[in-house]
Coordinates of C-alpha atoms and ligand atoms in Angstrom, one line a residue:
M19 CA 31.7 5.2 -40.7
S20 CA 31.4 6.9 -37.2
G21 CA 33.1 5.5 -34.1
V22 CA 29.8 4.1 -33.0
E23 CA 29.2 2.3 -36.3
E24 CA 32.7 1.0 -36.4
S25 CA 32.4 -0.4 -32.9
L26 CA 29.1 -2.0 -33.8
A27 CA 30.5 -3.6 -37.0
E28 CA 33.4 -5.0 -35.0
L29 CA 31.0 -6.4 -32.4
R30 CA 28.7 -7.9 -35.0
Q31 CA 31.7 -9.6 -36.6
A32 CA 32.9 -11.0 -33.3
F33 CA 29.4 -12.3 -32.6
K34 CA 29.3 -13.9 -36.0
S35 CA 32.6 -15.7 -35.4
G36 CA 30.8 -17.7 -32.6
Q37 CA 33.5 -17.1 -30.0
T38 CA 31.0 -15.6 -27.4
R39 CA 28.9 -18.7 -27.5
S40 CA 31.5 -20.9 -25.9
V41 CA 31.4 -21.7 -22.2
S42 CA 35.1 -20.8 -21.9
W43 CA 34.6 -17.3 -23.3
R44 CA 31.7 -16.6 -21.0
K45 CA 33.6 -17.9 -18.0
S46 CA 36.7 -16.0 -18.8
Q47 CA 34.8 -12.7 -19.1
L48 CA 33.0 -13.3 -15.8
R49 CA 36.3 -14.0 -14.1
A50 CA 37.7 -10.9 -15.7
I51 CA 34.9 -8.8 -14.2
I52 CA 35.7 -10.4 -10.8
D53 CA 39.4 -9.5 -11.2
L54 CA 38.6 -6.0 -12.4
V55 CA 36.6 -5.3 -9.3
Q56 CA 38.9 -7.0 -6.9
D57 CA 42.1 -5.5 -8.2
N58 CA 40.6 -2.0 -8.3
E59 CA 38.6 -1.9 -5.1
E60 CA 40.3 1.3 -3.8
N61 CA 40.0 3.0 -7.2
I62 CA 36.3 2.2 -7.2
F63 CA 35.8 3.6 -3.7
R64 CA 37.6 6.7 -4.8
A65 CA 35.5 7.2 -7.9
L66 CA 32.3 6.6 -6.1
Y67 CA 33.4 9.1 -3.4
Q68 CA 34.3 11.7 -6.1
D69 CA 31.0 11.4 -7.9
L70 CA 28.6 10.8 -5.1
G71 CA 30.4 11.1 -1.7
K72 CA 29.7 7.4 -1.1
H73 CA 31.3 5.9 1.9
P74 CA 33.5 2.9 1.2
V75 CA 31.3 0.6 3.3
E76 CA 28.3 1.7 1.3
C77 CA 30.3 1.3 -1.8
Y78 CA 31.1 -2.3 -0.9
R79 CA 27.5 -3.1 0.3
D80 CA 25.7 -1.6 -2.8
E81 CA 28.3 -1.9 -5.6
V82 CA 31.5 -3.9 -5.2
G83 CA 30.0 -6.7 -3.1
V84 CA 26.9 -6.9 -5.3
V85 CA 28.9 -7.2 -8.6
L86 CA 31.2 -9.8 -7.1
K87 CA 28.3 -11.8 -5.7
S88 CA 26.5 -11.7 -9.0
A89 CA 29.5 -12.7 -11.2
K90 CA 30.3 -15.6 -8.9
Y91 CA 26.7 -16.7 -8.8
S92 CA 26.5 -16.7 -12.6
L93 CA 29.8 -18.6 -12.9
S94 CA 28.5 -21.3 -10.7
F95 CA 25.2 -21.8 -12.5
L96 CA 26.3 -20.9 -16.1
E97 CA 26.4 -24.4 -17.5
K98 CA 23.1 -25.4 -16.0
W99 CA 21.5 -22.3 -17.5
M100 CA 23.0 -23.0 -20.9
A101 CA 21.9 -26.6 -21.0
P102 CA 18.9 -27.3 -23.3
K103 CA 15.8 -28.3 -21.3
K104 CA 13.6 -31.2 -22.4
G105 CA 10.2 -30.2 -23.6
R106 CA 7.3 -32.5 -22.9
L107 CA 5.6 -33.6 -26.1
P108 CA 2.2 -35.2 -26.6
L109 CA 2.2 -39.0 -27.2
L110 CA 0.7 -38.3 -30.6
F111 CA 4.1 -37.1 -31.8
F112 CA 5.9 -40.3 -30.7
P113 CA 8.8 -40.8 -31.5
T114 CA 9.8 -37.1 -31.4
S115 CA 12.1 -35.1 -29.2
G116 CA 11.6 -31.5 -28.1
E117 CA 14.1 -29.2 -26.4
V118 CA 14.1 -25.6 -25.3
M119 CA 17.5 -24.2 -26.2
P120 CA 18.7 -20.8 -25.0
E121 CA 20.6 -18.8 -27.6
P122 CA 22.3 -15.5 -27.4
L123 CA 20.5 -12.5 -28.9
G124 CA 23.6 -11.0 -30.6
V125 CA 24.9 -7.4 -30.0
V126 CA 23.3 -5.7 -27.1
L127 CA 23.3 -2.2 -25.7
I128 CA 23.2 -1.5 -22.0
F129 CA 22.4 2.0 -20.6
A130 CA 23.4 2.5 -17.0
S131 CA 22.0 5.1 -14.5
W132 CA 24.2 7.2 -12.2
N133 CA 23.0 6.2 -8.7
F134 CA 24.8 2.8 -8.6
P135 CA 27.2 3.5 -11.4
L136 CA 29.2 0.3 -11.0
T137 CA 26.3 -2.2 -10.2
L138 CA 23.9 -0.9 -12.8
A139 CA 26.6 -1.1 -15.5
L140 CA 28.3 -4.4 -14.5
D141 CA 25.3 -6.4 -13.2
P142 CA 23.4 -6.3 -16.6
L143 CA 26.7 -6.9 -18.4
I144 CA 27.2 -10.1 -16.3
G145 CA 23.8 -11.2 -17.7
A146 CA 24.7 -10.2 -21.3
I147 CA 28.0 -12.1 -21.1
S148 CA 26.5 -15.2 -19.4
A149 CA 24.0 -15.4 -22.2
G150 CA 26.9 -15.3 -24.8
N151 CA 26.3 -11.8 -26.3
T152 CA 28.7 -9.0 -27.4
A153 CA 27.8 -5.7 -25.8
V154 CA 28.2 -2.0 -25.7
L155 CA 28.0 -0.4 -22.2
K156 CA 26.9 3.3 -22.0
P157 CA 27.6 4.6 -18.5
S158 CA 25.9 7.7 -17.2
E159 CA 27.5 11.1 -17.9
L160 CA 26.5 12.3 -14.4
T161 CA 29.2 10.1 -12.7
P162 CA 32.3 11.1 -14.7
A163 CA 34.9 9.4 -12.4
C164 CA 33.0 6.1 -12.4
S165 CA 32.4 6.3 -16.2
S166 CA 36.1 6.9 -16.9
F167 CA 37.0 4.1 -14.5
L168 CA 34.8 1.7 -16.5
A169 CA 36.0 3.1 -19.9
D170 CA 39.6 2.6 -18.7
T171 CA 39.5 -0.7 -17.0
I172 CA 37.0 -2.7 -19.1
P173 CA 39.2 -2.8 -22.2
R174 CA 42.2 -3.8 -20.0
Y175 CA 40.4 -6.7 -18.3
L176 CA 37.7 -7.9 -20.7
D177 CA 37.9 -8.9 -24.4
C178 CA 37.7 -5.6 -26.1
R179 CA 36.6 -7.1 -29.4
T180 CA 33.4 -8.2 -27.8
I181 CA 32.7 -5.8 -25.0
K182 CA 33.0 -2.0 -25.5
V183 CA 32.3 1.1 -23.4
I184 CA 31.0 4.1 -25.1
S185 CA 30.8 7.1 -22.8
G186 CA 28.9 10.3 -23.2
G187 CA 25.6 12.1 -22.6
A188 CA 22.2 12.2 -24.2
D189 CA 23.8 13.0 -27.6
V190 CA 25.9 9.8 -27.6
G191 CA 22.9 7.9 -26.2
G192 CA 20.9 9.3 -29.1
R193 CA 23.5 8.2 -31.7
L194 CA 23.6 4.7 -30.2
L195 CA 19.8 4.5 -30.4
Q196 CA 19.9 5.2 -34.1
Q197 CA 21.7 1.9 -34.6
K198 CA 20.2 -1.6 -34.9
W199 CA 20.7 -3.7 -31.7
D200 CA 19.5 -7.2 -30.8
K201 CA 18.5 -6.0 -27.4
I202 CA 18.5 -2.8 -25.4
F203 CA 18.7 -3.0 -21.6
F204 CA 17.9 0.5 -20.2
T205 CA 18.1 1.7 -16.5
G206 CA 16.9 5.2 -16.1
S207 CA 14.0 7.5 -16.0
P208 CA 10.5 6.9 -17.5
R209 CA 11.3 9.8 -19.8
G210 CA 14.4 8.0 -21.0
G211 CA 12.5 4.8 -21.3
R212 CA 10.0 6.4 -23.7
I213 CA 12.9 7.6 -25.9
V214 CA 14.5 4.1 -25.9
M215 CA 11.3 2.4 -26.7
S216 CA 10.4 4.6 -29.6
A217 CA 13.9 4.2 -31.1
A218 CA 13.7 0.4 -30.6
A219 CA 10.4 0.3 -32.4
K220 CA 12.1 1.2 -35.6
H221 CA 14.0 -2.1 -35.7
L222 CA 11.6 -4.1 -33.6
T223 CA 14.4 -4.4 -31.0
P224 CA 13.4 -6.0 -27.7
V225 CA 13.9 -3.9 -24.6
T226 CA 14.1 -4.2 -20.9
L227 CA 13.3 -1.0 -19.1
E228 CA 14.4 -0.7 -15.5
L229 CA 12.7 2.5 -14.5
G230 CA 11.7 4.3 -11.3
G231 CA 8.7 5.7 -9.6
K232 CA 7.3 6.3 -6.1
C233 CA 7.9 3.3 -3.9
P234 CA 5.6 3.4 -0.9
A235 CA 6.2 1.8 2.6
I236 CA 3.3 0.9 4.8
L237 CA 3.8 0.8 8.5
D238 CA 1.1 -1.1 10.3
T239 CA 0.7 -0.8 14.1
L240 CA 3.3 -3.1 15.7
S241 CA 2.8 -3.9 19.3
S242 CA 6.3 -5.0 20.3
P243 CA 8.8 -2.1 21.1
S244 CA 11.6 -4.1 19.6
D245 CA 9.7 -4.7 16.3
I246 CA 9.0 -1.0 16.1
T247 CA 12.7 -0.1 16.7
I248 CA 13.7 -2.5 13.9
A249 CA 11.1 -1.3 11.6
V250 CA 12.2 2.3 12.0
K251 CA 15.8 1.4 11.5
R252 CA 14.9 -0.4 8.3
I253 CA 12.8 2.5 7.1
V254 CA 15.6 5.0 7.8
G255 CA 18.0 2.6 6.0
G256 CA 15.6 2.2 3.1
K257 CA 15.1 6.0 2.7
W258 CA 18.4 7.7 3.4
G259 CA 20.7 4.7 3.3
P260 CA 21.2 3.9 -0.4
C261 CA 22.8 6.8 -2.2
G262 CA 21.2 9.4 0.1
G263 CA 17.7 8.6 -1.0
Q264 CA 18.6 8.6 -4.7
A265 CA 17.6 5.0 -5.3
C266 CA 15.0 3.5 -7.5
I267 CA 13.8 1.1 -4.8
G268 CA 14.3 3.5 -2.0
I269 CA 11.2 4.5 0.0
D270 CA 9.5 7.4 -1.6
Y271 CA 6.8 8.0 1.0
L272 CA 5.5 6.3 4.1
L273 CA 1.9 5.4 5.0
V274 CA 0.9 5.2 8.6
E275 CA -2.2 5.4 10.8
R276 CA -2.7 9.0 12.1
K277 CA -2.6 8.0 15.8
F278 CA 0.9 6.6 15.4
A279 CA 2.4 9.5 13.4
S280 CA 3.9 11.6 16.2
T281 CA 5.6 8.7 17.9
L282 CA 6.9 7.6 14.5
I283 CA 8.4 11.0 13.8
D284 CA 10.2 11.0 17.2
L285 CA 11.6 7.6 16.5
L286 CA 12.7 8.5 13.0
K287 CA 14.5 11.6 14.3
L288 CA 16.3 9.6 16.9
T289 CA 17.4 7.0 14.4
I290 CA 18.5 9.6 11.9
K291 CA 20.6 11.2 14.6
K292 CA 22.1 7.8 15.5
F293 CA 23.0 7.0 11.9
Y294 CA 24.1 10.5 10.7
G295 CA 25.0 12.5 13.8
E296 CA 23.8 15.9 15.0
E297 CA 25.1 17.5 11.9
P298 CA 24.4 15.2 8.9
Q299 CA 26.0 17.6 6.5
N300 CA 29.3 16.8 8.2
S301 CA 28.7 13.1 8.2
K302 CA 30.7 10.9 5.9
N303 CA 27.9 8.4 6.0
M304 CA 25.4 9.9 3.5
C305 CA 25.8 10.6 -0.2
K306 CA 25.5 14.1 -1.6
I307 CA 23.0 15.1 -4.3
I308 CA 24.4 14.1 -7.7
N309 CA 24.6 17.5 -9.3
K310 CA 23.3 21.1 -9.2
A311 CA 20.3 20.4 -11.4
H312 CA 19.0 17.6 -9.1
F313 CA 19.8 19.8 -6.1
E314 CA 17.6 22.6 -7.6
R315 CA 14.9 20.2 -8.6
L316 CA 14.7 19.1 -4.9
R317 CA 14.9 22.7 -3.7
N318 CA 11.9 23.5 -5.8
L319 CA 10.0 20.6 -4.5
L320 CA 10.6 21.7 -0.9
E321 CA 10.1 25.4 -1.5
D322 CA 6.5 24.9 -2.6
P323 CA 4.9 26.9 0.4
A324 CA 2.4 24.1 1.2
V325 CA 5.2 21.5 1.2
A326 CA 7.5 23.8 3.2
A327 CA 4.7 24.1 5.8
S328 CA 4.6 20.3 6.2
I329 CA 8.3 20.0 7.1
V330 CA 8.6 18.4 10.6
H331 CA 12.3 17.6 10.5
G332 CA 15.3 18.8 8.6
G333 CA 14.8 20.9 5.5
S334 CA 18.1 22.6 5.4
L335 CA 20.0 22.8 2.1
H336 CA 23.7 23.2 1.7
E337 CA 24.2 24.3 -1.8
K338 CA 28.0 24.4 -1.8
E339 CA 28.3 20.7 -0.7
L340 CA 25.2 19.7 -2.7
F341 CA 23.8 18.3 0.5
I342 CA 20.2 18.2 1.7
E343 CA 19.5 17.3 5.3
P344 CA 17.4 14.1 5.9
S345 CA 14.0 15.7 5.9
I346 CA 10.5 14.5 7.0
L347 CA 7.2 16.0 5.8
L348 CA 3.9 15.3 7.5
D349 CA 0.9 15.2 5.2
P350 CA 2.1 17.4 2.4
P351 CA -0.7 18.2 -0.1
L352 CA -1.3 15.1 -2.3
D353 CA -1.4 17.2 -5.5
A354 CA 2.0 18.9 -4.7
E355 CA 4.7 17.8 -7.1
I356 CA 6.5 16.1 -4.2
M357 CA 3.6 13.6 -4.1
T358 CA 3.1 13.2 -7.8
E359 CA 6.7 12.9 -9.0
E360 CA 9.5 10.5 -7.9
I361 CA 11.4 12.3 -5.2
F362 CA 14.8 10.7 -5.7
G363 CA 16.3 12.6 -2.7
P364 CA 16.6 12.6 1.1
V365 CA 13.0 13.7 1.8
L366 CA 10.4 11.4 3.3
P367 CA 6.7 12.5 3.2
I368 CA 4.6 10.7 5.8
I369 CA 1.0 10.4 4.8
T370 CA -1.5 9.6 7.6
L371 CA -4.5 7.4 7.1
S372 CA -7.4 6.8 9.6
N373 CA -7.0 3.1 8.9
I374 CA -4.0 1.3 7.5
Q375 CA -6.3 -0.7 5.2
E376 CA -6.7 2.5 3.2
S377 CA -3.1 2.2 2.1
I378 CA -4.1 -0.3 -0.6
E379 CA -6.5 2.1 -2.2
F380 CA -3.9 4.9 -1.9
I381 CA -1.3 2.8 -3.7
N382 CA -3.8 1.6 -6.3
S383 CA -4.8 5.1 -7.2
R384 CA -1.2 5.8 -8.4
P385 CA 1.1 4.4 -11.1
K386 CA 2.4 0.9 -10.3
P387 CA 5.5 1.2 -8.2
L388 CA 8.8 -0.7 -8.6
A389 CA 8.7 -1.9 -4.9
I390 CA 6.2 -1.9 -2.1
Y391 CA 7.4 -2.3 1.5
A392 CA 5.0 -3.2 4.3
F393 CA 5.8 -3.6 8.0
T394 CA 3.1 -5.8 9.5
K395 CA 2.7 -9.0 11.4
K396 CA -0.8 -9.7 10.1
D397 CA -0.9 -12.5 7.6
S398 CA -4.3 -11.5 6.3
F399 CA -3.0 -7.9 5.5
K400 CA 0.1 -9.4 3.8
R401 CA -2.1 -11.6 1.6
Q402 CA -4.3 -8.6 0.8
I403 CA -1.3 -6.4 -0.2
V404 CA 0.1 -9.2 -2.4
S405 CA -3.2 -9.9 -4.1
E406 CA -4.8 -6.5 -4.3
T407 CA -1.9 -4.3 -5.4
S408 CA 0.6 -4.5 -8.4
S409 CA 4.3 -3.6 -8.2
G410 CA 7.7 -4.9 -9.3
S411 CA 8.2 -6.5 -5.9
V412 CA 6.7 -6.6 -2.4
T413 CA 9.0 -6.9 0.7
F414 CA 7.5 -7.5 4.1
N415 CA 9.2 -6.2 7.2
D416 CA 12.4 -4.9 5.5
T417 CA 13.6 -2.6 2.7
M418 CA 16.0 -2.9 -0.2
V419 CA 17.2 -6.5 0.6
Q420 CA 15.2 -7.9 -2.3
F421 CA 17.9 -6.4 -4.6
L422 CA 20.5 -8.7 -3.1
C423 CA 18.7 -12.0 -3.9
D424 CA 19.9 -13.5 -7.1
D425 CA 17.0 -16.0 -7.2
L426 CA 14.3 -13.3 -7.2
P427 CA 13.5 -11.4 -10.3
F428 CA 14.2 -7.7 -10.2
G429 CA 12.1 -5.4 -12.4
G430 CA 9.1 -3.2 -12.7
V431 CA 5.5 -3.3 -13.9
G432 CA 3.5 -0.7 -15.6
Q433 CA 5.2 2.7 -15.4
S434 CA 8.1 1.3 -13.3
G435 CA 9.3 -0.7 -16.4
F436 CA 9.2 -4.2 -17.7
G437 CA 11.5 -7.2 -18.1
R438 CA 13.5 -8.5 -15.2
F439 CA 17.1 -9.3 -14.3
H440 CA 19.4 -10.8 -11.6
G441 CA 20.8 -14.3 -11.6
K442 CA 19.0 -16.6 -14.1
Y443 CA 16.6 -13.8 -14.9
S444 CA 19.5 -11.7 -16.3
F445 CA 20.5 -14.7 -18.4
D446 CA 17.0 -15.0 -19.7
A447 CA 16.8 -11.3 -20.4
F448 CA 19.7 -11.6 -22.9
S449 CA 18.7 -15.0 -24.4
H450 CA 16.2 -16.3 -26.8
E451 CA 14.6 -19.6 -25.8
K452 CA 14.5 -21.5 -29.1
A453 CA 12.2 -24.5 -29.5
V454 CA 14.0 -27.4 -31.2
M455 CA 11.9 -30.4 -32.4
T456 CA 13.3 -33.5 -34.0
R457 CA 11.0 -36.0 -35.8
G458 CA 11.7 -39.3 -37.5
F459 CA 10.1 -40.3 -40.8
F460 CA 7.8 -42.9 -39.3
P461 CA 4.8 -43.0 -38.7
E462 CA 3.2 -40.7 -41.3
I463 CA -0.2 -39.5 -40.3
E464 CA -2.1 -39.1 -43.5
P465 CA -5.3 -37.3 -42.2
R466 CA -3.2 -34.1 -41.7
Y467 CA -3.1 -33.7 -45.5
P468 CA -5.9 -32.9 -48.1
P469 CA -8.0 -33.9 -49.8
W470 CA -10.3 -33.3 -46.8
N471 CA -13.2 -35.5 -45.8
G472 CA -15.3 -36.2 -42.7
F473 CA -13.0 -38.9 -41.5
K474 CA -10.0 -36.6 -41.4
L475 CA -11.9 -33.9 -39.5
R476 CA -13.0 -36.5 -36.9
F477 CA -9.4 -37.8 -36.7
I478 CA -7.9 -34.3 -36.1
R479 CA -10.7 -33.5 -33.6
L480 CA -9.8 -36.7 -31.5
A481 CA -6.0 -36.0 -32.0
Y482 CA -6.3 -32.5 -30.6
D483 CA -8.4 -33.9 -27.6
F484 CA -5.6 -36.5 -27.1
D485 CA -8.4 -39.1 -27.2
Y486 CA -6.1 -42.0 -28.1
L487 CA -8.8 -44.7 -27.5
G488 CA -11.2 -42.7 -29.8
L489 CA -8.5 -42.5 -32.4
L490 CA -7.9 -46.3 -32.3
L491 CA -11.6 -47.0 -32.6
L492 CA -11.8 -44.6 -35.5
M493 CA -8.9 -46.2 -37.3
L494 CA -10.4 -49.7 -36.8
G495 CA -13.8 -48.4 -38.2
L496 CA -15.5 -49.0 -34.9
K497 CA -16.2 -45.3 -34.3
R498 CA -17.8 -42.7 -36.5
Ligands
NAD13 P1 18.0 9.1 -17.4 O1 16.9 8.5 -18.1 O2 18.2 10.5 -17.4 O3 19.4 8.5 -17.9 C1 19.6 7.1 -18.1 C2 20.6 6.8 -19.2 O4 20.0 7.3 -20.5 C3 21.9 7.6 -19.1 O5 23.0 6.7 -19.6 C4 21.8 8.8 -20.0 O6 22.9 9.2 -20.6 C5 20.9 8.2 -21.1 N1 20.0 9.2 -21.7 C6 19.4 10.3 -21.1 N2 18.7 11.0 -22.0 C7 18.9 10.4 -23.2 C8 18.4 10.7 -24.5 N3 17.6 11.7 -24.8 N4 18.8 9.9 -25.6 C9 19.6 8.8 -25.3 N5 20.0 8.5 -24.0 C10 19.7 9.3 -23.0 O7 18.0 8.5 -15.9 P2 19.0 8.8 -14.7 O8 18.8 10.2 -14.2 O9 20.3 8.3 -15.0 O10 18.4 7.8 -13.6 C11 17.4 8.2 -12.7 C12 16.1 7.3 -12.9 O11 16.5 6.0 -13.1 C13 15.2 7.4 -11.8 O12 13.9 7.5 -12.3 C14 15.4 6.0 -11.1 O13 14.3 5.5 -10.4 C15 15.7 5.2 -12.3 N6 16.5 4.0 -11.8 C16 15.9 2.7 -12.0 C17 16.6 1.6 -11.6 C18 16.0 0.2 -11.7 O14 16.8 -0.7 -11.6 N7 14.7 0.1 -12.0 C19 17.9 1.8 -11.0 C20 18.4 3.0 -10.9 C21 17.7 4.2 -11.3

């Protein structure tokens, strides 16, 4: 047996023993995650700095704080989520009880992406544990310091017979995918999502795919100068703030009316300078590009001559530091790769429209995004965006904050993925809702059995219509 198979056999045995079903096991593991993160805050900051150049404040805002909040939230609601819910049954079945009982799925596999290496590993794991599963976590090979941190600390803090970390790249991912799992939770690229889904099909394994795409932001004309200032800050925060533009729900491109474009560009430049200084490459406040391959990918996007001609701010590349200056493009060609592929980097294309209403058609002519952001004070426009577009989420007048709300489902639609997580949605993602029905032996309804006749057909018809008076009259021979 290979290491992977051995680990899986051990996890399956542990699941069979029933220990992960108990509230006490689930709570102890959630508390262990809290301890792991709290005890090692400095180590986490160091690993995230090493892999991504993340500032400690950003580390706390997007990773440490998010995981702690999520684990504490699950701890406080766990018993409520685990409790069976009464199902409403038709009177016809009286006396019968019906319940919806959540049960763990079994042994689950979690693939994490590299841009939020702690959050995207531990947040789904919190869901898997809360729902009572055993789990394998496969961190991304692109963040080696964070991956070894997880591989090192998880067995020290969590129950290593029930939770395992298996590190490695696509080869290890491929070996894991050859096994039979009870659920695969994957965060990564649409390309990776396709690989996962076809492997899962072999065993009919359910999957959650948290993928990416191009998230648009719409900026409507705002009349108040302070609203404009706030909108621009939130746009800069949503583009360059999280992981230097390498975020699945970061703004990919911005839609704005033509007449407002030059004012907007001036305001964006001012805000970028305020956040990252005159020389952003020397700033400690913005992440670097994850690796050389992604740096080259972004360089190629920017070096397309038609795209290069559209640069109105930034555009300098610092290969040694793997740093790309916050860059703004004005109306790059719509068929250029930068407008057809997810950018996942610190470059913001601004697309101008003659009327902001056209943004809806623009978005609808592309794959469904993970998030849509819209800055507007018009209720009718908000309603139109919600009802006429499709996306994982819509956030009005802010960016990124939807990720922090445990009561809102987080997930994509169409090409941005399917399934959802966070809070109770994570619990549900790793649970099966089992219907449990308990009947007595009386009364026995004979018309459900053959031999069939016209009376039985009339009886069943009335029963399915819940026509109790009709049924009574039929039984008394007063109705045909
Ligand atoms: P990726 O698909 O390259 O890798 C994701 C995981 O899959 C990694 O653990 C990797 O080792 C593994 N993997 C890669 N190729 C594999 C193969 N052939 N066989 C088996 N396993 C394989 O994605 P990435 O570069 O880590 O992440 C970037 C993408 O993730 C972007 O598209 C981004 O939008 C998306 N993302 C989505 C979310 C979300 O919550 N929806 C969050 C972060 C990132």
